[in-house]
mmCIF file of C-alpha atoms in Angstrom:
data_model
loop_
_atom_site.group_PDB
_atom_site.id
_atom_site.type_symbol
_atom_site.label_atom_id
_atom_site.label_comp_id
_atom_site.label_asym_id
_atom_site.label_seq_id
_atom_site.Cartn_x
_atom_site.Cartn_y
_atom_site.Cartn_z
ATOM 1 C CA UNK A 1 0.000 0.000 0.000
ATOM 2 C CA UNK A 2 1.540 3.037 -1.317
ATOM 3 C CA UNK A 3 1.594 6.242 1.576
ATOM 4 C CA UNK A 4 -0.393 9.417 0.793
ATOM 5 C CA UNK A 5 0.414 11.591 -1.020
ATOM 6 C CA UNK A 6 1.570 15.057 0.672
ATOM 7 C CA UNK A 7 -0.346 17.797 -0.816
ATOM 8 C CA UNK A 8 1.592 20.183 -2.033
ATOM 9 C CA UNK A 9 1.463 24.264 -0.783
ATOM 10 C CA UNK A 10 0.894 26.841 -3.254
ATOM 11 C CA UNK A 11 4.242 28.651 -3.483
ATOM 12 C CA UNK A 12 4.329 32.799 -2.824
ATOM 13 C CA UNK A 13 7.139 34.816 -4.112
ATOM 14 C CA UNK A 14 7.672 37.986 -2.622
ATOM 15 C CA UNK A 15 9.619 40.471 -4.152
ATOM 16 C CA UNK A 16 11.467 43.067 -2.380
ATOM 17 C CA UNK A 17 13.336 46.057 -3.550
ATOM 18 C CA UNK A 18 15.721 48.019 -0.747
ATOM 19 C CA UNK A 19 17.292 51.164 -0.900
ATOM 20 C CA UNK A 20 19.988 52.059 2.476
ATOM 21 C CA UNK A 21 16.949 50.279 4.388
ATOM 22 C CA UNK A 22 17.670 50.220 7.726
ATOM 23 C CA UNK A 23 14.502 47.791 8.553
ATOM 24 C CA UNK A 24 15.155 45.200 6.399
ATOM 25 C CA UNK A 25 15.928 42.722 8.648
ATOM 26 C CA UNK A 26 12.881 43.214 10.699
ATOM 27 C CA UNK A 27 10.675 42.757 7.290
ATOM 28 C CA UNK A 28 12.455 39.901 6.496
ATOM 29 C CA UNK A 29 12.172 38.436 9.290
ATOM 30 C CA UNK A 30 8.235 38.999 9.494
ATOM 31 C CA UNK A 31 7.728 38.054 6.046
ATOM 32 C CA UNK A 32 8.833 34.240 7.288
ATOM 33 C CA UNK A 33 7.793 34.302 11.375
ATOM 34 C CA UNK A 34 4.079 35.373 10.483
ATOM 35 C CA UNK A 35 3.560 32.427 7.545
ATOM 36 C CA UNK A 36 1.221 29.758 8.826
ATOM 37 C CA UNK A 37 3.520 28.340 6.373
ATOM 38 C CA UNK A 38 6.954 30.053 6.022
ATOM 39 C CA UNK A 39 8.285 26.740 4.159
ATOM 40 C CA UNK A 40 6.471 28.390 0.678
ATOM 41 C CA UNK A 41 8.044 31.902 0.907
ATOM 42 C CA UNK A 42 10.462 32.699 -1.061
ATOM 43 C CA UNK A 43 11.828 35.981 -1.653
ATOM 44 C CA UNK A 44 13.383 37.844 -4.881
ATOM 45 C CA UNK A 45 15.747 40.738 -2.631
ATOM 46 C CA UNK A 46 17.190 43.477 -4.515
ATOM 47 C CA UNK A 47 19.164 44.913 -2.040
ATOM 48 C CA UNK A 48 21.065 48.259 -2.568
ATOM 49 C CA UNK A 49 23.360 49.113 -0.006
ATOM 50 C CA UNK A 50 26.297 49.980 1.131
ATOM 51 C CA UNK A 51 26.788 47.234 3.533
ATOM 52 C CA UNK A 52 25.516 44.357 1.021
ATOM 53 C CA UNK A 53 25.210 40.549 2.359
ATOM 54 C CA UNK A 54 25.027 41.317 5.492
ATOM 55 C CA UNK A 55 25.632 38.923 8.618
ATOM 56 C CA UNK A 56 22.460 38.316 9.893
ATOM 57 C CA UNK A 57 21.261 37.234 6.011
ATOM 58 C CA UNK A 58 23.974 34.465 5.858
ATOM 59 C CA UNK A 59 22.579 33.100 9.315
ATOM 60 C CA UNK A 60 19.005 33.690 8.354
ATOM 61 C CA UNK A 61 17.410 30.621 8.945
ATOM 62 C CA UNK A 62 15.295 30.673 5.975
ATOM 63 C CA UNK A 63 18.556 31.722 3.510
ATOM 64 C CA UNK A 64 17.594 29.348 0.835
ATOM 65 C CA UNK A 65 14.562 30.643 0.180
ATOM 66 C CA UNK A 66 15.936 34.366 -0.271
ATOM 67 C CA UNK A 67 17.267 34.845 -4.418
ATOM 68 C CA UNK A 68 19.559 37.905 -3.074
ATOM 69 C CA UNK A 69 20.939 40.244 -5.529
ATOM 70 C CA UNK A 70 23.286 43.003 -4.311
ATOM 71 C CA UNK A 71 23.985 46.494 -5.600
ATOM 72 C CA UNK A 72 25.740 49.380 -5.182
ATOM 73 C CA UNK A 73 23.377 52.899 -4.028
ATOM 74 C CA UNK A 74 25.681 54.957 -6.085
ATOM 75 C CA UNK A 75 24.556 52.592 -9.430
ATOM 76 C CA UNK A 76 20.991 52.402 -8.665
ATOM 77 C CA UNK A 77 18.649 54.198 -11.125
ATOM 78 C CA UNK A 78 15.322 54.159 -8.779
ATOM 79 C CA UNK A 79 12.550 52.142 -7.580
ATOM 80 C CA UNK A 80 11.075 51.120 -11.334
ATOM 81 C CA UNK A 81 14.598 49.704 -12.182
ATOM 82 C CA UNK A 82 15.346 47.769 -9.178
ATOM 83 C CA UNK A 83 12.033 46.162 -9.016
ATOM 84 C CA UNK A 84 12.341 45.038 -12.592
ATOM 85 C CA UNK A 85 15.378 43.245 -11.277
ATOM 86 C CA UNK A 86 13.371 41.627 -8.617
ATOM 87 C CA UNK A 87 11.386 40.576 -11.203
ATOM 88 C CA UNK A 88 13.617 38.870 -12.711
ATOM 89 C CA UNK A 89 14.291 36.883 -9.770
ATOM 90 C CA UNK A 90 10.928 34.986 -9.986
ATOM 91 C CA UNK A 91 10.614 31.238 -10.283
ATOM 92 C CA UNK A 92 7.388 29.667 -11.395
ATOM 93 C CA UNK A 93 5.802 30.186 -7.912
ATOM 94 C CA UNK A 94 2.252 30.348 -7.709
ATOM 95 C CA UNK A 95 1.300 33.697 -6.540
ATOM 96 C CA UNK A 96 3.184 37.318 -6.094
ATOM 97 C CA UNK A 97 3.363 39.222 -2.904
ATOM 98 C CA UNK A 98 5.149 42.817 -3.706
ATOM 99 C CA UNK A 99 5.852 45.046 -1.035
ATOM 100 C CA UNK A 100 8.265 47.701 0.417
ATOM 101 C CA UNK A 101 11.535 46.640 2.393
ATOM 102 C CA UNK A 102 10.066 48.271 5.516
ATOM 103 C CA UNK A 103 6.702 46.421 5.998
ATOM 104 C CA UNK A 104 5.088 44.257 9.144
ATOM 105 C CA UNK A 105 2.720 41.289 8.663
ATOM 106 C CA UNK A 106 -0.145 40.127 10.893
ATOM 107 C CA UNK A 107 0.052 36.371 12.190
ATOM 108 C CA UNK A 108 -0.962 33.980 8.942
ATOM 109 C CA UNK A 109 -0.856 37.168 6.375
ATOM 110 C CA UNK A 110 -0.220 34.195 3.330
ATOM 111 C CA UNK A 111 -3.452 32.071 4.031
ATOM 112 C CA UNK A 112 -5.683 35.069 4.307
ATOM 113 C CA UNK A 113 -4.151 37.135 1.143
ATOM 114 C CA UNK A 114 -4.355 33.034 -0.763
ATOM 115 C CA UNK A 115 -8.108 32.851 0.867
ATOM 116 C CA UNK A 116 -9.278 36.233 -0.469
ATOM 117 C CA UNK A 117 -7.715 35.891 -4.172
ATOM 118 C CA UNK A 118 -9.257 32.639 -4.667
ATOM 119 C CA UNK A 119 -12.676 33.901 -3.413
ATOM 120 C CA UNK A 120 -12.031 37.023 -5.714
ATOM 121 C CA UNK A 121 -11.401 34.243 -9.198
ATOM 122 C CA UNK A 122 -15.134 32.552 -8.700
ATOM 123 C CA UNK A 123 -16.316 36.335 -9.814
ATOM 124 C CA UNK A 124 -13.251 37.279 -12.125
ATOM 125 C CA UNK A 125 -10.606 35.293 -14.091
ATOM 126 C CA UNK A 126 -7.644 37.638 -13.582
ATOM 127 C CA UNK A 127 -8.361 39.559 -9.855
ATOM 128 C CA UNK A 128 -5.486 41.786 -7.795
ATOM 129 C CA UNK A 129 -5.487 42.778 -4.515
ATOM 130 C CA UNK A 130 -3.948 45.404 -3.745
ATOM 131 C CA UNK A 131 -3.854 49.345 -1.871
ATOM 132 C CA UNK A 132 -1.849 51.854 0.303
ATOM 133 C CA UNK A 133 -1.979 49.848 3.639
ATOM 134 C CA UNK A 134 -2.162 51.245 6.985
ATOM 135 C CA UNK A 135 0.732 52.247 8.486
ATOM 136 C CA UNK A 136 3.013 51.411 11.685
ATOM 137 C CA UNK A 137 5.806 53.292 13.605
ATOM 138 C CA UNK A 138 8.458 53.081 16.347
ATOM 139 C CA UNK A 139 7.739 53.665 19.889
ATOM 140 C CA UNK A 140 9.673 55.319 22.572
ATOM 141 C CA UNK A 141 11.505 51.718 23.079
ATOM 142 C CA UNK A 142 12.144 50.636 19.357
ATOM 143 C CA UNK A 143 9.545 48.481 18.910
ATOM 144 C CA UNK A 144 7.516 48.479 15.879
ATOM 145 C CA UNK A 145 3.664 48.889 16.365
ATOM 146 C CA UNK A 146 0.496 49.288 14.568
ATOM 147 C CA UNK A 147 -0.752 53.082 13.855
ATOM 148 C CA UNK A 148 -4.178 51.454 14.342
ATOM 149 C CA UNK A 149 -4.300 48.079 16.230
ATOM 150 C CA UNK A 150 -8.064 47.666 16.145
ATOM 151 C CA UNK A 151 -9.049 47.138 12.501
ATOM 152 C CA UNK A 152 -12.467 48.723 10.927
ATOM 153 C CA UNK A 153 -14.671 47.210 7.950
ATOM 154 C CA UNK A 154 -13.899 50.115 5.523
ATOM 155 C CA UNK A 155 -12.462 49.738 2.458
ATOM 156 C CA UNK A 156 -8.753 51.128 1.616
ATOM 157 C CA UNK A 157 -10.554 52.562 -1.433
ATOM 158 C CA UNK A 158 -6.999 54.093 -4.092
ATOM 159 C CA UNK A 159 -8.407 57.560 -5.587
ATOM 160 C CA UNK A 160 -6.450 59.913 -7.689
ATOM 161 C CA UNK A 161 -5.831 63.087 -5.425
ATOM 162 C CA UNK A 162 -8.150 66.017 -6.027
ATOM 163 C CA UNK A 163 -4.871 68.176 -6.300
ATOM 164 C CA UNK A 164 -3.490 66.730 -9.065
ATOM 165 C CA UNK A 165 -4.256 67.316 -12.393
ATOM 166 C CA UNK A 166 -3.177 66.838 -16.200
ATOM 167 C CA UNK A 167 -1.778 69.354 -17.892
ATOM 168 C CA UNK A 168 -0.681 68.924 -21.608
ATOM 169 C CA UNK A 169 2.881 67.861 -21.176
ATOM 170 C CA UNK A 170 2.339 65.936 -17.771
ATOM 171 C CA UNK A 171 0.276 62.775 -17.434
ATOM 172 C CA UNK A 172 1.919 61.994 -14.214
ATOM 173 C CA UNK A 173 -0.455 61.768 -10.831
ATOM 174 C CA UNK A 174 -0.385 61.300 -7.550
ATOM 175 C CA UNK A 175 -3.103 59.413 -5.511
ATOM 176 C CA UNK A 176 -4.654 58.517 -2.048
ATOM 177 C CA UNK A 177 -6.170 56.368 -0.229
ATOM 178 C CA UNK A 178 -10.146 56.772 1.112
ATOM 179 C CA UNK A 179 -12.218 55.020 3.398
ATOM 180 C CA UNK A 180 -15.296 53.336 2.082
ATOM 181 C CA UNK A 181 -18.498 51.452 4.050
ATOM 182 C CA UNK A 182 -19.977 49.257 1.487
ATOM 183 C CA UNK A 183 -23.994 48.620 1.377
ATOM 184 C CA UNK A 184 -24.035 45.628 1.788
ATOM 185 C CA UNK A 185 -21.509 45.401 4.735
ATOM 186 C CA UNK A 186 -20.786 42.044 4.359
ATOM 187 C CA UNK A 187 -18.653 43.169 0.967
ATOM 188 C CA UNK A 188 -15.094 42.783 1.166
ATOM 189 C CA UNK A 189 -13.258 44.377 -1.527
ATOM 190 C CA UNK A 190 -14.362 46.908 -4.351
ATOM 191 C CA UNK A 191 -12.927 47.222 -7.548
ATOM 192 C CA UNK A 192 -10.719 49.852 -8.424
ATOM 193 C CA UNK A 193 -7.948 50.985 -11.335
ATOM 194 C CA UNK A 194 -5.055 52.041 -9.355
ATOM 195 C CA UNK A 195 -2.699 49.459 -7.746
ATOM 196 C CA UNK A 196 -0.126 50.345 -4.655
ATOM 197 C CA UNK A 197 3.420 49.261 -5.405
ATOM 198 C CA UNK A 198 3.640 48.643 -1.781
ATOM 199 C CA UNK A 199 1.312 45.988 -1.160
ATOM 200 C CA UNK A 200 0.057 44.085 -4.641
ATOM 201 C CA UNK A 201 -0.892 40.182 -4.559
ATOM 202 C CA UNK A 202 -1.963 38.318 -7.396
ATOM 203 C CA UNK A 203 -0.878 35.442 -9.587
ATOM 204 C CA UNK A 204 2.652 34.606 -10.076
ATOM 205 C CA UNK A 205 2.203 34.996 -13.876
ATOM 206 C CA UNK A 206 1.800 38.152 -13.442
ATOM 207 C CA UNK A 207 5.353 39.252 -13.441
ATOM 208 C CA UNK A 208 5.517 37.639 -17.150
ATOM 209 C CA UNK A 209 2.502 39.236 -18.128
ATOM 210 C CA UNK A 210 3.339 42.905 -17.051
ATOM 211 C CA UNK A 211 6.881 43.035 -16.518
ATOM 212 C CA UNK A 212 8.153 46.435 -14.712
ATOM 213 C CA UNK A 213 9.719 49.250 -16.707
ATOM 214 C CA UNK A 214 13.254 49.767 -15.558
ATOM 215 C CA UNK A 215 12.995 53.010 -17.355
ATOM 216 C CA UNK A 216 10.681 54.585 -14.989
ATOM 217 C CA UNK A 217 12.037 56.373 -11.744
ATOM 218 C CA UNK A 218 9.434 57.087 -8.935
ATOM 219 C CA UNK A 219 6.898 58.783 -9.546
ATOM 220 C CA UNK A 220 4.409 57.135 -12.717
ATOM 221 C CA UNK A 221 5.507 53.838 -11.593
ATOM 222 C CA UNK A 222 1.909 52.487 -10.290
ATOM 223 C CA UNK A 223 0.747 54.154 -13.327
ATOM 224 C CA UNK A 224 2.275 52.328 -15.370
ATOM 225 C CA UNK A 225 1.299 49.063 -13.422
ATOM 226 C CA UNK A 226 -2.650 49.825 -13.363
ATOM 227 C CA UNK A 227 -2.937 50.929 -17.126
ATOM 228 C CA UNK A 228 -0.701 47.939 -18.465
ATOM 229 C CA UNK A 229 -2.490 45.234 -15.744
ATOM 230 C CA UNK A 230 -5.491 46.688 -17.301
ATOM 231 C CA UNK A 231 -4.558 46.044 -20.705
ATOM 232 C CA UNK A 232 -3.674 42.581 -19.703
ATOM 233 C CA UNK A 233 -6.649 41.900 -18.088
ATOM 234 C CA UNK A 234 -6.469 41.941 -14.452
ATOM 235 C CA UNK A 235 -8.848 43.472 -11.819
ATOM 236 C CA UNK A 236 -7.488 45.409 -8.992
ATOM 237 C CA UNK A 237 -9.637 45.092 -6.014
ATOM 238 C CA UNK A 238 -9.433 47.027 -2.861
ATOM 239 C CA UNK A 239 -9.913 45.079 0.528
ATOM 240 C CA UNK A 240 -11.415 46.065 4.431
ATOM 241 C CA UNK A 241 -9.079 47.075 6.673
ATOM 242 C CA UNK A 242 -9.692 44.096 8.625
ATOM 243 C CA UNK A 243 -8.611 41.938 5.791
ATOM 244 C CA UNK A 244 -5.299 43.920 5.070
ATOM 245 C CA UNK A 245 -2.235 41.667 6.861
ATOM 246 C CA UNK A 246 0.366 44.095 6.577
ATOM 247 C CA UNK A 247 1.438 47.359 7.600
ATOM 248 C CA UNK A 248 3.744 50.262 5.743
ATOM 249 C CA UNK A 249 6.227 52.416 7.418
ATOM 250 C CA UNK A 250 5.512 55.820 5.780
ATOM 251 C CA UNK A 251 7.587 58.936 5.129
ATOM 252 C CA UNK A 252 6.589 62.246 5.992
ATOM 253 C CA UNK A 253 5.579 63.770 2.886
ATOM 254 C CA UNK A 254 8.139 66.873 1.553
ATOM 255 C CA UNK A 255 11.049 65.817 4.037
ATOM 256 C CA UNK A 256 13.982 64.269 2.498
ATOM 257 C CA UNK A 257 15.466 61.669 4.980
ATOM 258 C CA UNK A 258 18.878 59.498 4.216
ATOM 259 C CA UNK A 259 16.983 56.638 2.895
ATOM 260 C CA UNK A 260 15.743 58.393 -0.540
ATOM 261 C CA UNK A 261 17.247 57.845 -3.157
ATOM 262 C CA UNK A 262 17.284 61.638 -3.995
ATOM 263 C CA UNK A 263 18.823 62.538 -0.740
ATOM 264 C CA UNK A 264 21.952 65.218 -1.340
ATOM 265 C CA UNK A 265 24.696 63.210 -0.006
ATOM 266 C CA UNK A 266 24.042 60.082 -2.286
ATOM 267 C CA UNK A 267 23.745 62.603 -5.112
ATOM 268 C CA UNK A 268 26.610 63.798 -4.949
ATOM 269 C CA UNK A 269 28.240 60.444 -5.727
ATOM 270 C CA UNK A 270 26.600 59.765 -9.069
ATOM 271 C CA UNK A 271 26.994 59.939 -12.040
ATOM 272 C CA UNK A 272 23.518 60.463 -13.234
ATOM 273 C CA UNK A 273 21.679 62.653 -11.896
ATOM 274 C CA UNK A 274 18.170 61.697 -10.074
ATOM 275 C CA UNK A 275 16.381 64.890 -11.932
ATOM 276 C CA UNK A 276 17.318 63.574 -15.148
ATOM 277 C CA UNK A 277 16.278 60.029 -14.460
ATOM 278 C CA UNK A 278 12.682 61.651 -13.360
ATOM 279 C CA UNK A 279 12.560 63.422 -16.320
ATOM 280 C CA UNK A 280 13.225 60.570 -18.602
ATOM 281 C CA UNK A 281 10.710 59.145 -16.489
ATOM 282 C CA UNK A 282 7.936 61.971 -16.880
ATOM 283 C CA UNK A 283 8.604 61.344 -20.744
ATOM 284 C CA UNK A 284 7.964 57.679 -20.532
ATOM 285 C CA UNK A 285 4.427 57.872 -18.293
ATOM 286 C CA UNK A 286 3.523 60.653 -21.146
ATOM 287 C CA UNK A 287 3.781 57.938 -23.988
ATOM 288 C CA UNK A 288 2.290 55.407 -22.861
ATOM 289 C CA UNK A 289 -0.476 57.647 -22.193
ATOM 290 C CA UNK A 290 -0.441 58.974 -25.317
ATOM 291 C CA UNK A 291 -2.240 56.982 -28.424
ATOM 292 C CA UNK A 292 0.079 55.771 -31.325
ATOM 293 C CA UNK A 293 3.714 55.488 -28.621
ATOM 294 C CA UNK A 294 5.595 52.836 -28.682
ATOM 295 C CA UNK A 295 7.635 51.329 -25.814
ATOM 296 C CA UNK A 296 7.333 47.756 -26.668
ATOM 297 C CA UNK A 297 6.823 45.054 -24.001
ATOM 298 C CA UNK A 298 6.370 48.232 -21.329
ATOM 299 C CA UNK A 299 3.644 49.645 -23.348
ATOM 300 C CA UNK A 300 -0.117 48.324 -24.552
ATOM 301 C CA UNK A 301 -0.491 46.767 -27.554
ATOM 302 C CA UNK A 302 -3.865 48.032 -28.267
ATOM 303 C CA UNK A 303 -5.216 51.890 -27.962
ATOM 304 C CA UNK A 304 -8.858 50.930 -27.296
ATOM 305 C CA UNK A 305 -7.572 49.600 -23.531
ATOM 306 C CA UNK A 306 -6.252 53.623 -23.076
ATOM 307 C CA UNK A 307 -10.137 54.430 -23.893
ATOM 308 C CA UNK A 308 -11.441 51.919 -21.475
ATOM 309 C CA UNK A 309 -9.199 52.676 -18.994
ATOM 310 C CA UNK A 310 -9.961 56.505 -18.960
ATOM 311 C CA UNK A 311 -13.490 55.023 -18.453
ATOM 312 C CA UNK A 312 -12.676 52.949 -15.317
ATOM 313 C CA UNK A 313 -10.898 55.592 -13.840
ATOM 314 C CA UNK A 314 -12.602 58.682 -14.432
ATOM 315 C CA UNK A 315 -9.559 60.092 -15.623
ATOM 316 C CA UNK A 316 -9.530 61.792 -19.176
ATOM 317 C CA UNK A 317 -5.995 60.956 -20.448
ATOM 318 C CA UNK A 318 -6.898 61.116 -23.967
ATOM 319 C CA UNK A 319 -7.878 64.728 -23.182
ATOM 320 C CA UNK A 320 -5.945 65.590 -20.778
ATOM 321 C CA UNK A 321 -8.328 67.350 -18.647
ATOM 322 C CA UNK A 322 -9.489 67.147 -14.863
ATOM 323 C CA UNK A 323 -11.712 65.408 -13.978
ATOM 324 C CA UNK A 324 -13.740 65.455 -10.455
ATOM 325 C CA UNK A 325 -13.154 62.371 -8.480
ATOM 326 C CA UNK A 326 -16.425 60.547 -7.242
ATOM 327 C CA UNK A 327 -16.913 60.394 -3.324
ATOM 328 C CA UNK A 328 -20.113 57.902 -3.736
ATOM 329 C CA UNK A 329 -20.170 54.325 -4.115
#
């Protein structure tokens, strides 16, 4: 009589792009000690430092899973071109995780984030979950905690910000994050157009299918991500709070701190300049918003997904106008 077979775990692969992060270890760490099963995690790490392998990755218990790539701050050319690297780092597994190198996760974060995209495919072939998540911070003793502990049923609902606006040479936005009750209240996630580069889950596949563009810097990067996902057929849905496993350690907008890449002392060991890679940047978001450009794999193949994105969002691309964001369900 032949033994059981052991069923096999779905396989997550997380990818992780860091920049002079000085909470890397405590991510990494979390991204393994809160799996109910830490076994299936494995991690694409783009790490740009100046301190790269560190000691405590070489005695990281969990080292085999990690595909670590080190590089040089001074050589890095943003966000958009180290992710793409990550990228590159993925290996068949079933389902993507992305997220920022300073993040915390709730106990069992990959069961419920598995749980919720399957429930999401019984309604749509192609769904992604995904938003800004709520945040944590360091208290008077270090430790990292929860900027709310007690979780709500609203939605983390992505909205472009009422303060930005086209203009005819700029398609670039910025966007937020509202809170939504949902009639009925037992709904769990909305559908959206705009993903968060800091916390996106989906299918593994999808790093094949929409492949980052190392030629973008900061700022157009989830941009690029919703219009091109779009194309490709994926839904972004936005979850509760409650259902949200993870937690971002935000920046305080308009204050430059040591670990951007843009900050004055880095700069002034480059070579290239981060204004100019912006700009190129600025140029790029601008084309691929723009009917008729062509940037190959990082672009759409067909104009008619432009149209029909404009008409998800409820922003006017094509005409590069304003256009007032809608507070009701």
């Amino acid at each position: 009589m032949q033994a059981a077979s052991v069923l096999k775990l779905p396989t997550i692969f997380v990818s992780v792009a860091a920049y002079c992060e000085p909470h890397l270890h405590l991510t990494i760490h979390q991204l393994f000690a809160k799996a109910t099963y830490p076994q299936r995690i494995y991690v694409g790490l783009v790490d740009q430092s100046e301190q790269l392998n560190p000691a405590w990755l070489s005695q990281f218990p969990a080292r085999k899973n990690i595909n670590y790539v080190g590089l040089s701050p001074v050589d890095s050319r943003g966000v958009s071109w180290a992710r793409s690297i990550a990228f590159s780092l993925y290996n068949d597994q079933d389902y993507l995780l992305q997220i920022d190198s300073h993040t915390l996760f709730d106990p069992a974060w990959d069961e419920l984030l598995i749980d919720q995209l399957q429930q999401l495919q019984a309604a749509h072939p192609k769904p992604l979950i995904s938003t800004y998540p709520p945040g944590f911070r360091f208290d008077g003793q270090g430790r990292a905690v929860a900027d709310e502990p007690s979780k709500s049923d609203e939605i983390f609902f992505i909205e472009r910000d009422p303060g930005s606006v086209l203009t005819a040479d700029r398609a670039v936005l910025q966007f937020r994050v509202v809170r939504k009750r949902t009639e009925p209240p037992e709904v769990t996630h909305l559908p959206g157009f705009h993903v968060g580069a800091c916390f996106l889950f989906t299918t593994g596949d999808f790093t094949q299918q929409v492949p980052y563009d190392p030629y973008l810097y900061f700022r157009g990067e989830e941009q690029s991500l919703s219009l091109r996902a779009h194309a490709k057929g994926y839904q972004v849905f936005h979850p509760r709070h409650n259902l949200i496993p993870l937690y971002h350690l935000y920046k305080e907008v308009g204050r430059v701190v040591e670990g951007q890449h843009w900050h004055p002392d880095m700069e002034a060991k480059r070579h290239t300049a981060f204004g100019w890679l912006q700009q190129r940047s600025n140029e790029r978001t601008n084309a691929l918003f723009t009917p008729g450009a062509d940037l190959g794999v990082y672009g759409i193949e067909n104009p008619a997904h432009l149209e029909s994105f404009c008409k998800l969002s409820g922003i006017d691309y094509l005409g590069r106008s304003a256009v007032p964001v809608k507070s009701d369900l």
